[in-house]
PDB file of C-alpha atoms in Angstrom:
ATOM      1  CA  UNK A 151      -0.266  15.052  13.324  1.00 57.00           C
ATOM      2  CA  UNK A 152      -2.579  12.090  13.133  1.00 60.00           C
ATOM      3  CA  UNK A 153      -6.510  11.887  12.587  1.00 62.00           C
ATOM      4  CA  UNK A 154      -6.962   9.894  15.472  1.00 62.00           C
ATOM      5  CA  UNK A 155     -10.134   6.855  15.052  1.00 61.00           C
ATOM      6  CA  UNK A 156     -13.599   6.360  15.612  1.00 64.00           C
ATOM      7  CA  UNK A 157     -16.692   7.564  13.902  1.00 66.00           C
ATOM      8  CA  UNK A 158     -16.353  11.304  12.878  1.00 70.00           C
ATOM      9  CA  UNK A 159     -12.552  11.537  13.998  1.00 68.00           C
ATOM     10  CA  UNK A 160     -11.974  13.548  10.523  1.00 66.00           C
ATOM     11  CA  UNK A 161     -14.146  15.615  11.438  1.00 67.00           C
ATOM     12  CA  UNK A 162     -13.294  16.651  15.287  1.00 73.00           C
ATOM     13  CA  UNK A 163     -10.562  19.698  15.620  1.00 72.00           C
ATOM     14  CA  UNK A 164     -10.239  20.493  12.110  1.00 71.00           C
ATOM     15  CA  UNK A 165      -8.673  16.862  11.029  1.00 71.00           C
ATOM     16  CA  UNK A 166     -10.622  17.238   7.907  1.00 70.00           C
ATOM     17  CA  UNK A 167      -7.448  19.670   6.740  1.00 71.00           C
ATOM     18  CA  UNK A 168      -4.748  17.187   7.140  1.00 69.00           C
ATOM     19  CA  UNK A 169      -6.338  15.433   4.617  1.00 70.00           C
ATOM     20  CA  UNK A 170      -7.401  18.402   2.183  1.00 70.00           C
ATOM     21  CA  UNK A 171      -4.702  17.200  -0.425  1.00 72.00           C
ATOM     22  CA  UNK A 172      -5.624  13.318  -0.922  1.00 67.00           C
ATOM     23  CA  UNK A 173      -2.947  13.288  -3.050  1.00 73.00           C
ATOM     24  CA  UNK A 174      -0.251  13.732  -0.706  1.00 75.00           C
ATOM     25  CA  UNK A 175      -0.067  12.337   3.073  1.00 78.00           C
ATOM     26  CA  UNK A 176      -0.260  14.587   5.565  1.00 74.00           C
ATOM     27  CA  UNK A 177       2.199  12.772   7.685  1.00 74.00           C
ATOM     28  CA  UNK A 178       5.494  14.344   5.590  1.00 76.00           C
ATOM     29  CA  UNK A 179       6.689  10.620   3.835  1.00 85.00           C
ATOM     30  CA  UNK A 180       5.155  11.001   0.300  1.00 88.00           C
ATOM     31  CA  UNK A 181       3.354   7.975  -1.507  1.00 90.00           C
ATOM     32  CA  UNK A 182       6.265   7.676  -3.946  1.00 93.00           C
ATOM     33  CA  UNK A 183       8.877   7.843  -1.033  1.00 93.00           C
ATOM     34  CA  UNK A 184       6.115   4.873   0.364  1.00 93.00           C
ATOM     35  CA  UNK A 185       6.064   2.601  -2.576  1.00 96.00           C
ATOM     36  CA  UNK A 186       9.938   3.307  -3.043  1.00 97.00           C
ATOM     37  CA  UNK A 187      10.668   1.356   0.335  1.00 96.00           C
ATOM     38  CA  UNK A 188       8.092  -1.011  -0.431  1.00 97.00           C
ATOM     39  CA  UNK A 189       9.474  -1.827  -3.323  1.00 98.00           C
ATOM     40  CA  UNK A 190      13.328  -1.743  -2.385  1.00 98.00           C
ATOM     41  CA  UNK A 191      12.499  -4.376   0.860  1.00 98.00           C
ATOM     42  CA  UNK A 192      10.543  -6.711  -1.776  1.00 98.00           C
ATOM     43  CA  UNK A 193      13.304  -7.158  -4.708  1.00 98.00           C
ATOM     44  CA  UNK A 194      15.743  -7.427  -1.523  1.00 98.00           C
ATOM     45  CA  UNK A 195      13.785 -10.228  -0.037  1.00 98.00           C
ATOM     46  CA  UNK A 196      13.639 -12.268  -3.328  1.00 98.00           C
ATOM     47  CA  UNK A 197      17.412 -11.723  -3.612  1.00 97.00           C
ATOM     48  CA  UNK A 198      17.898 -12.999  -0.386  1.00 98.00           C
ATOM     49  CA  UNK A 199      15.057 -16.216  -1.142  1.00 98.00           C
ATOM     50  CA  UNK A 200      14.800 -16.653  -5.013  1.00 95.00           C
ATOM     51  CA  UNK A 201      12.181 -19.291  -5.719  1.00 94.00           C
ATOM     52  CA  UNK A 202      10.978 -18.887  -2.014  1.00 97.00           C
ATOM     53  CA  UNK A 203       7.201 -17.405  -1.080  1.00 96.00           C
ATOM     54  CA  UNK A 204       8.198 -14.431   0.981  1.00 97.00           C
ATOM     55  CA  UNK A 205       5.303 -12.895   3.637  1.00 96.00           C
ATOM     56  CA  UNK A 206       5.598  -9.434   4.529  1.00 95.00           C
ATOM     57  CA  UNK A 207       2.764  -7.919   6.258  1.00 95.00           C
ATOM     58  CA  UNK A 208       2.176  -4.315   6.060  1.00 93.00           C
ATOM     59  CA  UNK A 209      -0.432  -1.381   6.692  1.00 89.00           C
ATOM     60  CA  UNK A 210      -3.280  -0.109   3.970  1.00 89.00           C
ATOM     61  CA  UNK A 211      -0.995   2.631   2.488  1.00 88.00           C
ATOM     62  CA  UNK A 212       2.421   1.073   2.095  1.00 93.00           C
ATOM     63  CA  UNK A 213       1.294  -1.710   0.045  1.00 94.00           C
ATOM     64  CA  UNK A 214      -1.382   0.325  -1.763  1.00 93.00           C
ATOM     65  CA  UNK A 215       1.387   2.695  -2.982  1.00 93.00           C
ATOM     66  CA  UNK A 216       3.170  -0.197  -4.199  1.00 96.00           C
ATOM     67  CA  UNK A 217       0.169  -1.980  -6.537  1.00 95.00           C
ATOM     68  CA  UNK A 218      -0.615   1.491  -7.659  1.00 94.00           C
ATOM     69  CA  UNK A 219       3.235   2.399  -8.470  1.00 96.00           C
ATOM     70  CA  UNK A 220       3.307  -1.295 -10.298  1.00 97.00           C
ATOM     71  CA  UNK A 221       0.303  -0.523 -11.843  1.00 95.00           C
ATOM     72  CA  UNK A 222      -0.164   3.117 -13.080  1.00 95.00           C
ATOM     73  CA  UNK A 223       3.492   4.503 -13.265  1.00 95.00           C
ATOM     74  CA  UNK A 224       2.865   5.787 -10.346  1.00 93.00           C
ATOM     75  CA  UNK A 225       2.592   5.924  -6.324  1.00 91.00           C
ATOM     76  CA  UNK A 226       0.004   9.038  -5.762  1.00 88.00           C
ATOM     77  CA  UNK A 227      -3.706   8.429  -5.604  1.00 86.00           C
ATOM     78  CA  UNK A 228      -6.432   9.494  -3.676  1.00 79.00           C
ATOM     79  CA  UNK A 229      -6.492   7.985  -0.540  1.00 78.00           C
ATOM     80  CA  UNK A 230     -10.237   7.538  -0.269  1.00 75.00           C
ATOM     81  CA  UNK A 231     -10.394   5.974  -3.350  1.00 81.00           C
ATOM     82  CA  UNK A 232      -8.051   2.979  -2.168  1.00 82.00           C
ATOM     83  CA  UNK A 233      -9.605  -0.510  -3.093  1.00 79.00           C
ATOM     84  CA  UNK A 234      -8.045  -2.703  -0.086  1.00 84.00           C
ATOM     85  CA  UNK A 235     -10.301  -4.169   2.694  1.00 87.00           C
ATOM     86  CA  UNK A 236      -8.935  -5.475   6.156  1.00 84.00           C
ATOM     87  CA  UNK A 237      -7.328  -8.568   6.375  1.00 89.00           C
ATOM     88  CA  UNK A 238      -7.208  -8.405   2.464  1.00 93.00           C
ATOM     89  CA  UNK A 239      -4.104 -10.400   0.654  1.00 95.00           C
ATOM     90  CA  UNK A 240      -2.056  -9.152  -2.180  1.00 96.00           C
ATOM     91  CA  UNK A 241       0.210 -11.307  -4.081  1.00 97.00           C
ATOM     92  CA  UNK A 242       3.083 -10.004  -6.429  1.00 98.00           C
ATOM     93  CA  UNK A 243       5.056 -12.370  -8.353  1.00 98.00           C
ATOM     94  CA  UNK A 244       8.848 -11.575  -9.421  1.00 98.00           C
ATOM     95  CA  UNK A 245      10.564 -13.046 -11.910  1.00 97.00           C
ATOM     96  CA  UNK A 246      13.664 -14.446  -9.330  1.00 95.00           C
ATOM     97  CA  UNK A 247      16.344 -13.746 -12.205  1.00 96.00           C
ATOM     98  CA  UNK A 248      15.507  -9.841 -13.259  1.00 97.00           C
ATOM     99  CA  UNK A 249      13.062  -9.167 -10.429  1.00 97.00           C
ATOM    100  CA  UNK A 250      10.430  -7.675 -13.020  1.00 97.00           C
ATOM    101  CA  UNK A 251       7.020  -8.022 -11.642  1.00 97.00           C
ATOM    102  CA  UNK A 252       5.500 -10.711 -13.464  1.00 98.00           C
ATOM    103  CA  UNK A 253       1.820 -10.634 -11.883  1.00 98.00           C
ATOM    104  CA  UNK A 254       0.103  -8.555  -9.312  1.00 97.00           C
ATOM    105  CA  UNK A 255      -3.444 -10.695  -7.442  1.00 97.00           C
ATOM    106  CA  UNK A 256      -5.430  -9.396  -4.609  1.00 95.00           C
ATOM    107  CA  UNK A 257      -7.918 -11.191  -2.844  1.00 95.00           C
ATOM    108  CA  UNK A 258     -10.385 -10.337  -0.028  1.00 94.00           C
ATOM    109  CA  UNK A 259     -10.998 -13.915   2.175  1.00 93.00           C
ATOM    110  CA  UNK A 260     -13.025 -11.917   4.579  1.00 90.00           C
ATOM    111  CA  UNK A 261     -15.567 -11.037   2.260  1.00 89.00           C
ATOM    112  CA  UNK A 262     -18.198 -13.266   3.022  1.00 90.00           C
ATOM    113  CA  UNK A 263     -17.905 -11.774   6.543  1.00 86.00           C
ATOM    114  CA  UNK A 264     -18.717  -8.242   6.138  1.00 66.00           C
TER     115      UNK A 264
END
């Protein structure tokens, strides 16, 4: 089931319990599962284009999962402590040869905006 959007949408019909584990998606796919595919499509794409910049634009949780996999070990966090904004850009650089992640950058160009 899905939360639906707007203001208070977690809170209408009991949503608020589909999210009473923030470690875990309510959805069934779990964050590791997440960052897995993330992960997988990313070292396949620099197979495919070593030395090429590859684009690959995805949702808040998918590429969250990922930096926080790279990062801490691992994939689960709680969601409402995710540090992405909208339209926010995050860079990972592979080594083209091993595919070890050589540096992880995230920048937020709509800042000034807000």
């Amino acid at each position: 089931k899905r939360i639906g959007y707007g203001e208070g949408a977690l809170w209408k019909n009991n949503n608020w319990k589909l999210v009473a584990n923030l470690w875990k998606p309510s959805w069934g796919e779990s964050y590791r599962s997440i960052a897995t595919r993330v992960g997988d499509f990313a070292r396949e794409q620099v197979r495919k284009h070593p030395g090429e910049q590859i684009v690959a634009v995805t949702h808040e949780s998918p590429i969250w999962s990922y930096r926080h996999l790279l990062e801490t070990g691992h994939a689960e966090h709680n969601m409402l402590l995710r540090h992405t904004e909208l339209a926010s850009i995050t860079s990972i650089t592979y080594d083209c040869k091993t595919l070890r992640v050589l540096s992880i950058t995230y920048v937020d160009p709509a800042a000034s905006v807000k």
